[in-house]
CSV table of C-alpha atoms in Angstrom, one decimal:
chain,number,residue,atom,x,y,z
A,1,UNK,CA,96.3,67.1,100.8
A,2,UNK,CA,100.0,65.5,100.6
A,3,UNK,CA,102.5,68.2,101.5
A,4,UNK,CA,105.8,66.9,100.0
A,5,UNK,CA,107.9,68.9,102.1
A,6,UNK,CA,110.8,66.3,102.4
A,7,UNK,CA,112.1,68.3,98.8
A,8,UNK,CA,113.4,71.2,101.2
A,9,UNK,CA,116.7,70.2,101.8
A,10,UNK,CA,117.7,69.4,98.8
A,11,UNK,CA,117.1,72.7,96.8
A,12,UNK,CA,115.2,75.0,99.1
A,13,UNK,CA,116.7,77.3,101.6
A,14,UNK,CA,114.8,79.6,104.3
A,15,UNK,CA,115.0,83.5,103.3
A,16,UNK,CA,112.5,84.4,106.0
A,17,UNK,CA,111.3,83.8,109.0
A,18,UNK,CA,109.1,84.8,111.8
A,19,UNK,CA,106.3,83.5,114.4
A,20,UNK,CA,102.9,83.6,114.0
A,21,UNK,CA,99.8,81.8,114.9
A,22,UNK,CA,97.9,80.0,111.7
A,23,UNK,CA,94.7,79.5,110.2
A,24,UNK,CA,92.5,78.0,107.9
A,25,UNK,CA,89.0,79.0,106.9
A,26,UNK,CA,86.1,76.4,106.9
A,27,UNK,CA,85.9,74.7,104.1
A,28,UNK,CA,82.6,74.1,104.7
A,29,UNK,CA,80.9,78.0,105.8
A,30,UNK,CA,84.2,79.9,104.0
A,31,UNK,CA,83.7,82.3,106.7
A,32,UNK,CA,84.7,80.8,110.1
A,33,UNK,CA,88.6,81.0,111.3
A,34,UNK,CA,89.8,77.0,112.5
A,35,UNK,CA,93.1,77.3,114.2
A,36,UNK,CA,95.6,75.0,112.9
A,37,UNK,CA,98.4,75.1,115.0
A,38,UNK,CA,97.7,75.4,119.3
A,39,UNK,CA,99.9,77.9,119.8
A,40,UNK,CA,102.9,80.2,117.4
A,41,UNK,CA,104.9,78.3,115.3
A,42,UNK,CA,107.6,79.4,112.7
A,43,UNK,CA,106.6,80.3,109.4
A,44,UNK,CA,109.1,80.8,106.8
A,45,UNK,CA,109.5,82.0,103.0
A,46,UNK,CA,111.3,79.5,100.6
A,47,UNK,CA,112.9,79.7,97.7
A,48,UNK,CA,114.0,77.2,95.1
A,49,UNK,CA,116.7,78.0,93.1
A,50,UNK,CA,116.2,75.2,91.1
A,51,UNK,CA,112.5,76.3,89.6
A,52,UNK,CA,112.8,79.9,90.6
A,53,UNK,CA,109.9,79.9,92.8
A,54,UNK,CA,109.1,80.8,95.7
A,55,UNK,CA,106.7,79.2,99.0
A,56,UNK,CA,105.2,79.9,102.6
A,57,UNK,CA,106.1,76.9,104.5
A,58,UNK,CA,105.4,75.8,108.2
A,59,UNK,CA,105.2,72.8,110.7
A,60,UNK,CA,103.5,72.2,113.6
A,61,UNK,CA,106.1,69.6,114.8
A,62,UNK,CA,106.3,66.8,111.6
A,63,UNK,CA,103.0,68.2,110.1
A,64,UNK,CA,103.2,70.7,107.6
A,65,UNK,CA,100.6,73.3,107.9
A,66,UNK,CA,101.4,75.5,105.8
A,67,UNK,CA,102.7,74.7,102.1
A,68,UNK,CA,101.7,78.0,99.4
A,69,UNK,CA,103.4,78.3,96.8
A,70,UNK,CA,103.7,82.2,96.1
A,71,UNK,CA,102.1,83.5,92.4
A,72,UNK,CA,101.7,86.4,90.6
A,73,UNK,CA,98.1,86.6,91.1
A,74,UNK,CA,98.1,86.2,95.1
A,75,UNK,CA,97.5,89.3,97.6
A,76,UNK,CA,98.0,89.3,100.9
A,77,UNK,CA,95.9,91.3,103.1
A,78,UNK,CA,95.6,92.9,106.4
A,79,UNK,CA,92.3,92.7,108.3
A,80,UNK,CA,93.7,94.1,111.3
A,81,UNK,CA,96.7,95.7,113.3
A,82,UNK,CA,97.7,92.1,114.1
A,83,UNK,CA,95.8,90.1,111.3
A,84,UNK,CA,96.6,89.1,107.6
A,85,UNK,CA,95.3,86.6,105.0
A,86,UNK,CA,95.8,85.3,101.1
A,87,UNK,CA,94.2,82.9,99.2
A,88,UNK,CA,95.9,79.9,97.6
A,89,UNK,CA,93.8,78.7,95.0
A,90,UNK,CA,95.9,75.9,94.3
A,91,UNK,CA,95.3,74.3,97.7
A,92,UNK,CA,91.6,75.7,97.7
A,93,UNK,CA,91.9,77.4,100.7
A,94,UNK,CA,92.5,80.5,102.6
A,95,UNK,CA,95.2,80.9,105.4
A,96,UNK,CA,95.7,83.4,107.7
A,97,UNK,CA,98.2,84.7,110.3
A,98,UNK,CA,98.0,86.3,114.1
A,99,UNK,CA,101.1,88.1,114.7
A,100,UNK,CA,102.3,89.1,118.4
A,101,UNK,CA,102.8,92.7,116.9
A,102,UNK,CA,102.0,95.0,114.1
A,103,UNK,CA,105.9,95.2,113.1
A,104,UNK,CA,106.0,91.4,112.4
A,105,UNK,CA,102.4,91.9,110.3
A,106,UNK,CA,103.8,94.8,108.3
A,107,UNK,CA,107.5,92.9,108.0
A,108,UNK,CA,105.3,89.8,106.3
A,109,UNK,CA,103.5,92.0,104.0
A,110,UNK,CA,106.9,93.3,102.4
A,111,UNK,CA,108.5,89.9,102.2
A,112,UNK,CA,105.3,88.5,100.5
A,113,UNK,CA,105.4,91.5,98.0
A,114,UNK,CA,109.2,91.4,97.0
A,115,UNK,CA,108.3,87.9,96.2
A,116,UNK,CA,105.2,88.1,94.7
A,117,UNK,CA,107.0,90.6,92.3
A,118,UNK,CA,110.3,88.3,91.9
A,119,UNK,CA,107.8,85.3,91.2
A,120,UNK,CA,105.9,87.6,88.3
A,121,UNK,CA,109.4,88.0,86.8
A,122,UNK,CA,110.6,85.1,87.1
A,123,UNK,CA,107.3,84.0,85.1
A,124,UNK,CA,107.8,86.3,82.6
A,125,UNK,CA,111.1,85.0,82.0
A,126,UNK,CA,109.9,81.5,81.9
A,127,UNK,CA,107.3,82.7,79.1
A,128,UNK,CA,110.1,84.5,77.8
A,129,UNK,CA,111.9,81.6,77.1
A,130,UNK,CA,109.4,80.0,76.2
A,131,UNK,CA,108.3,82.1,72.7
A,132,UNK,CA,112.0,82.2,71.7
A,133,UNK,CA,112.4,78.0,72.4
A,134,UNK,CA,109.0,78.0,70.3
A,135,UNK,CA,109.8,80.6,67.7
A,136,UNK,CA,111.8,78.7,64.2
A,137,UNK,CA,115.4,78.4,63.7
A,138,UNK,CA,117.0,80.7,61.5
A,139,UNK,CA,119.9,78.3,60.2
A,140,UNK,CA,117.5,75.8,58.5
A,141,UNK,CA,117.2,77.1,54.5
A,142,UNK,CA,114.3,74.8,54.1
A,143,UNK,CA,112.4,76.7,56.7
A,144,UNK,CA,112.0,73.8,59.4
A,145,UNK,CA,112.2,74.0,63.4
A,146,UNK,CA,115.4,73.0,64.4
A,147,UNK,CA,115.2,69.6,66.5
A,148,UNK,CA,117.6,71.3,69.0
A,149,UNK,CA,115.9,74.7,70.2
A,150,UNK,CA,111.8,73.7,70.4
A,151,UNK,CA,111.7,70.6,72.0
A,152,UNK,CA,114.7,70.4,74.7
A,153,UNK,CA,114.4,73.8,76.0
A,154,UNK,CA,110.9,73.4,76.4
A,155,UNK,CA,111.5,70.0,78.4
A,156,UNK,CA,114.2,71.3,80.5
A,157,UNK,CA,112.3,74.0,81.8
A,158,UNK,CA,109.6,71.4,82.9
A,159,UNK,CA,112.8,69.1,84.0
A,160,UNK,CA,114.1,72.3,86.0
A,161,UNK,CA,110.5,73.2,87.1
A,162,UNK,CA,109.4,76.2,85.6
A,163,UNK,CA,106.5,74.4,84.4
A,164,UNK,CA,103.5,73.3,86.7
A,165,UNK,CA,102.3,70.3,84.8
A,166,UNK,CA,105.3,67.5,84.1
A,167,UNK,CA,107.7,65.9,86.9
A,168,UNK,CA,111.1,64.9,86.3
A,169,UNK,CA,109.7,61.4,86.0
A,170,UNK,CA,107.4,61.8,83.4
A,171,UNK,CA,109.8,62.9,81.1
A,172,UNK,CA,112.1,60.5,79.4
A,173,UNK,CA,114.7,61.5,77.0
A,174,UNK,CA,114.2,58.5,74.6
A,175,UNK,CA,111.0,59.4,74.1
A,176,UNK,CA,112.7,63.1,73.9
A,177,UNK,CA,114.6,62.2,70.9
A,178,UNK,CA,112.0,60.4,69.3
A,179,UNK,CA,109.8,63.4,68.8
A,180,UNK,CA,112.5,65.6,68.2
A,181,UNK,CA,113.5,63.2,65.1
A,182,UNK,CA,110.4,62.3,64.3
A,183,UNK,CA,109.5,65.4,62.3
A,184,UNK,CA,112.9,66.2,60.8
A,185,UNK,CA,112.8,62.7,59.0
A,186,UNK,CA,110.7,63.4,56.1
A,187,UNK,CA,113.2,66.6,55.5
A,188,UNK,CA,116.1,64.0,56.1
A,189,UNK,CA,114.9,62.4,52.9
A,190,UNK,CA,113.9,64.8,50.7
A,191,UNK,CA,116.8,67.5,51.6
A,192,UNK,CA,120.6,65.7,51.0
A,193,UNK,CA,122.5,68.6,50.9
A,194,UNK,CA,121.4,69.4,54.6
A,195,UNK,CA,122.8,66.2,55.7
A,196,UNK,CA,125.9,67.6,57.1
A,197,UNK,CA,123.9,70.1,59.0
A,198,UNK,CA,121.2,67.4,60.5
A,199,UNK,CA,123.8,65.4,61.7
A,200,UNK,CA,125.4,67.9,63.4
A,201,UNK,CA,122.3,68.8,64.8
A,202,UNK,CA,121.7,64.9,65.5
A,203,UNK,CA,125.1,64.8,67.2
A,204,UNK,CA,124.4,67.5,69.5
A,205,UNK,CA,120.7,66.1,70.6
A,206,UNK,CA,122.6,63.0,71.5
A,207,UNK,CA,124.7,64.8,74.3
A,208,UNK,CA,122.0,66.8,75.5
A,209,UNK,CA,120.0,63.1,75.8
A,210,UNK,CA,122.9,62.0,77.5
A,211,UNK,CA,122.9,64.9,79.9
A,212,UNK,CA,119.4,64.4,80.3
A,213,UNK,CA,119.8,60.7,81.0
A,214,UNK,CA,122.3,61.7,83.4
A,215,UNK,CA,120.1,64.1,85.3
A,216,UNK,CA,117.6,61.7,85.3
A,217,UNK,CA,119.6,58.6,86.8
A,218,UNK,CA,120.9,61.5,89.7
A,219,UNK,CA,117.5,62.7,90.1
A,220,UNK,CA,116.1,59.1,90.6
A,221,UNK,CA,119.2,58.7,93.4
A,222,UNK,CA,117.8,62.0,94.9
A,223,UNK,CA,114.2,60.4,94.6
A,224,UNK,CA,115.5,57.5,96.6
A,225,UNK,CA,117.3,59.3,99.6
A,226,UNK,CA,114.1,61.0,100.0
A,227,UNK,CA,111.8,58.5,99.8
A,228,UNK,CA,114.3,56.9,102.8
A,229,UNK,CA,113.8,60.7,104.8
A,230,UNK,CA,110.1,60.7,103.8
A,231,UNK,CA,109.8,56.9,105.5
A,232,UNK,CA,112.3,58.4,108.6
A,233,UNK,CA,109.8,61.0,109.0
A,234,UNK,CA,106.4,58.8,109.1
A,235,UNK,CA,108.0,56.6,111.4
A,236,UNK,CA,109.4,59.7,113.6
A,237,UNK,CA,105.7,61.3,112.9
A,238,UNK,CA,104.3,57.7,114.1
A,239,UNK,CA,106.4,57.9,117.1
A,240,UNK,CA,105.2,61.2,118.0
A,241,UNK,CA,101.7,60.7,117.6
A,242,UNK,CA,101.4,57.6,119.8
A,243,UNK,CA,103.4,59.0,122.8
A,244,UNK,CA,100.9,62.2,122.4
A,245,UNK,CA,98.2,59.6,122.5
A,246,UNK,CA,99.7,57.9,125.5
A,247,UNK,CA,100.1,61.4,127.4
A,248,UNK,CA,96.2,61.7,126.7
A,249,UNK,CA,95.0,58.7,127.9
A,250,UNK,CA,97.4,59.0,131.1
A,251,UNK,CA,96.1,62.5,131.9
A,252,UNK,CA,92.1,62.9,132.4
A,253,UNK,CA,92.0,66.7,132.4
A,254,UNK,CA,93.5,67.3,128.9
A,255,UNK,CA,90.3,69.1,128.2
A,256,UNK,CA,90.7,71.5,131.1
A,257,UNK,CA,94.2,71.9,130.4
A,258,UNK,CA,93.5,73.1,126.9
A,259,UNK,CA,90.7,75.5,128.0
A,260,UNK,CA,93.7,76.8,130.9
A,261,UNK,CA,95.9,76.8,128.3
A,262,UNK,CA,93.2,78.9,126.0
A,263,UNK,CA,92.8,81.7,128.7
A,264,UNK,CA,96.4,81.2,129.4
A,265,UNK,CA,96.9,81.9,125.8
A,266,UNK,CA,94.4,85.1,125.8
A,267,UNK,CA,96.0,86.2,129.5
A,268,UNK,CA,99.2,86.7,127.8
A,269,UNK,CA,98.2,88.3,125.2
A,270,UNK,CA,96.2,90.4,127.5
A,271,UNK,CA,99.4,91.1,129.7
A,272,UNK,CA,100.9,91.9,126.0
A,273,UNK,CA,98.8,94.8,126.0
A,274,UNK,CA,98.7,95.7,129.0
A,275,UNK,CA,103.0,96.2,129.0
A,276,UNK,CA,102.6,98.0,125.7
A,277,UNK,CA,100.3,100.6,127.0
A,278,UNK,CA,102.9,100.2,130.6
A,279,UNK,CA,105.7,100.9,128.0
A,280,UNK,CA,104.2,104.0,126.5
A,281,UNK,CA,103.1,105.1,129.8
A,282,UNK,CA,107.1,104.7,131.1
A,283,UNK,CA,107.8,106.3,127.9
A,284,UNK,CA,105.4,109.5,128.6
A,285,UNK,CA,106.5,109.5,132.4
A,286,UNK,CA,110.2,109.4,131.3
A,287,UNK,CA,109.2,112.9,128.9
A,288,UNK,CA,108.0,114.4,131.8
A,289,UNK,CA,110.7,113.4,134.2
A,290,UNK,CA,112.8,115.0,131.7
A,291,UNK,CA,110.4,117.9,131.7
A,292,UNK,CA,110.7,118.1,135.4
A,293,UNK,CA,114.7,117.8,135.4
A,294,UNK,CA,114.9,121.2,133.4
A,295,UNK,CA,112.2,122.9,135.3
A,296,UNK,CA,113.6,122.3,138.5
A,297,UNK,CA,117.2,123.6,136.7
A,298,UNK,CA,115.2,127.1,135.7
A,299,UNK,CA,113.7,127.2,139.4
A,300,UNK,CA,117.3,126.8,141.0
A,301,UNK,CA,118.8,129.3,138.4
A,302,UNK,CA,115.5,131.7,139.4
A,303,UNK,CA,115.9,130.8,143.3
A,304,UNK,CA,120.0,131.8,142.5
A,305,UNK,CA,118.9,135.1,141.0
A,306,UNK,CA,116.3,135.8,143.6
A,307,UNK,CA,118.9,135.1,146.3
A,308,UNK,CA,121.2,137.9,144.6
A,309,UNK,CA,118.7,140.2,144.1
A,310,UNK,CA,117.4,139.8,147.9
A,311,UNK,CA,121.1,140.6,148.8
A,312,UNK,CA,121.5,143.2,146.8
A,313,UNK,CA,118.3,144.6,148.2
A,314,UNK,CA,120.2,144.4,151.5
A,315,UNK,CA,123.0,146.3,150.2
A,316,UNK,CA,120.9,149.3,149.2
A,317,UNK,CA,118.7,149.3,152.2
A,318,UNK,CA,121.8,149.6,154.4
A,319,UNK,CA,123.0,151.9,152.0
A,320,UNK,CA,119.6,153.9,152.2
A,321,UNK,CA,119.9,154.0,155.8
A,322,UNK,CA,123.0,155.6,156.0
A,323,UNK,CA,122.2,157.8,153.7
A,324,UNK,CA,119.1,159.1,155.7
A,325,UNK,CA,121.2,159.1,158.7
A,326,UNK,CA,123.3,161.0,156.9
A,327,UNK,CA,120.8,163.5,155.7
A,328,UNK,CA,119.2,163.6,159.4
A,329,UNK,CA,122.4,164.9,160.8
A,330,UNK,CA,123.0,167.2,157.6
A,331,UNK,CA,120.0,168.9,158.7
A,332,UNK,CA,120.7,168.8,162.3
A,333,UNK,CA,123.6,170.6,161.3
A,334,UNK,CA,121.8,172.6,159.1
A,335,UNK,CA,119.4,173.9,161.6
A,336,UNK,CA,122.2,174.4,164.1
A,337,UNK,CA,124.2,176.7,161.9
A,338,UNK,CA,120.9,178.5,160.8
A,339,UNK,CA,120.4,179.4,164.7
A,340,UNK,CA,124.2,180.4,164.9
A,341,UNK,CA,123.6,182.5,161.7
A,342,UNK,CA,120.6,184.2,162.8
A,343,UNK,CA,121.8,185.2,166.8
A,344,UNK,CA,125.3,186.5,164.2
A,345,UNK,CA,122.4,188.3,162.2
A,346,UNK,CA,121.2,189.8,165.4
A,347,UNK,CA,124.2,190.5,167.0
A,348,UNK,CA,125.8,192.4,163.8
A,349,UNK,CA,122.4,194.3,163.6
A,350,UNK,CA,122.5,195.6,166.9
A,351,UNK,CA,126.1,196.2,166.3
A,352,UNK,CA,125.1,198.0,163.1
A,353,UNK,CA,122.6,200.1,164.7
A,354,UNK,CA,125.0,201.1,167.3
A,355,UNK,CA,127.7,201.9,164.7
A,356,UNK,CA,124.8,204.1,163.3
A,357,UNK,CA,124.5,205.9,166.4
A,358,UNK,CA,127.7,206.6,166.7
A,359,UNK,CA,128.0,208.1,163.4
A,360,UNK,CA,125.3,210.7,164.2
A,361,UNK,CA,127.1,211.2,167.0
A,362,UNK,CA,130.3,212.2,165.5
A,363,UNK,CA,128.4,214.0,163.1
A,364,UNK,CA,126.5,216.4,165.7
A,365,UNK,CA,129.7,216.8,167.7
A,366,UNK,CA,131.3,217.7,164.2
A,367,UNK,CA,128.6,220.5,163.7
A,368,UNK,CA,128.6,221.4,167.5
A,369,UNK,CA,132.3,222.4,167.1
């Protein structure tokens, strides 16, 4: 299959891009995965402003391995974190994409959507155009499609390449204007009084054929240049392919440099892995370093409390103690003065008694006398 991807940089311009590594599926079980490019190469969306459509392009270096064009009746799908295929039935094949990461897969997946959906509109526009360049004119009073609407708009949008099936070359715009006067010409001669109006009509097909002569004569100028580009490439491509074939026959372990190269391939994506799950581990053992930081700040604000509280402890036992000592010597006193009160108690008693005596002393004497 011819991939005429030497158009690109005349109308086409990249909207996309991202790295992947490609694949076909046997033609031949239409089951197996081949690998058609040795290791990730760029693959990019395109889109032609020219023919409003839109295409999955990539190279592995002058060879194009990729060349879709994107329709409404595509799907892209993912058969894995890391995996995703669509069909192109066009090409009669099935490619499909490893991506280093299920970001890029799910990035992909969008971009093929939004222009999926902006290729189903932009058919629908296309057919659009289509029933109203087809439908009759409503300024002819005999009832006749106007040699203006039908046939050029219909040709232009093959010209401008919103049909499939005609190229800028096979459309010539004498042979335009022949069918577009062929059926007015019988009207012509049977309808005088619209001569005024066909030759109006007549004048104005005349400058669209020159436009479209024009067009043509540029676009055979554009064919040109790339026909030049296309022979740059094959020679460029030529160039490339026999140093590659020298570097083969110099080195005599190309075999076991593409089966290093494999498990290189495999190691790294191995090693992939194995930093992802190192990057969620840092991740984790960052949360509980962070964890740890504010734990350790409640321990020190506990051991601050604690050391306040052991020091206020301090301050009541000393307190406690005096107080004790203070009640021990209270009672000491206590017990002192009870003594004191009790040899008083004693001592007035006796005193007391005495007094008594004394009294009935007096008294007796009293009688006596």
């Amino acid at each position: 299959m011819v991939h005429h991807f030497f158009f690109l940089p005349f109308r086409e311009q990249p909207i996309y891009s991202t790295r992947a590594h490609v694949f076909q599926i046997d033609p031949n079980t239409k089951k197996n995965w081949m690998p058609t490019s040795k290791h990730a190469v760029t693959v990019s969306y395109f889109y032609d402003s020219t023919r409003n459509v839109y295409r999955i392009i990539s190279l592995d270096g002058s060879k194009a391995i990729i060349n879709s064009t994107i329709t409404p009746n595509m799907t892209f799908t993912k058969t894995s974190h890391k995996f995703g295929q669509w069909a192109d039935s066009r090409a009669n094949t099935v490619y499909g994409l490893g991506f280093s990461s299920e970001h890029h897969l799910a990035k992909f997946a969008e971009k093929f959507a939004e222009y999926k959906e902006a290729a189903r509109m932009a058919k629908e526009k296309s057919l659009e155009k289509m029933e109203l360049a087809s439908s009759p004119s409503q300024e002819s009073p005999a009832d006749i499609h106007s040699p203006l609407t039908p046939p050029v708009t219909a040709d232009l949008c093959r010209i401008n390449g919103t049909g499939d099936d005609v190229t800028l070359s096979d459309v010539s715009p004498n042979s335009m204007l022949q069918s577009d006067l062929s059926p007015t010409t019988p009207t012509l001669a049977h309808s005088p009084a619209t001569n005024k109006h066909w030759e109006a009509e007549l004048a104005a097909l005349k400058s669209n054929n020159a436009k479209l002569t024009a067009a043509l004569l540029e676009s055979t100028a554009n064919v040109k240049q790339w026909k030049q580009q296309l022979a740059a490439y094959q020679d460029e491509a030529e160039r490339l392919h026999k140093r590659v074939s020298e570097l083969e026959s110099q080195s005599s372990q190309t075999n076991v440099i593409k089966s290093q190269k494999t498990e290189l391939n495999q190691t790294i994506e191995e090693l992939e892995c194995t930093l992802k799950a190192k990057e969620e581990e840092m991740v984790r053992l960052k949360e509980e370093v962070e964890n740890a930081k504010q734990l350790q700040t409640q321990k020190d604000e506990l051991t601050k409390k604690l050391e306040d509280t052991d020091l206020r402890n301090k301050e009541l036992e000393e307190q406690l103690a005096d107080l004790e000592q203070r009640l021990e010597s209270s009672q000491v006193d206590q017990e002192s003065l009870r003594k004191n009160l009790k040899t008083l108690l004693e001592i007035l008693d006796g005193k007391i008694f005495e007094l008594t005596e004394l009294r009935d002393n007096l008294a007796k004497l009293i009688e006596d006398s």
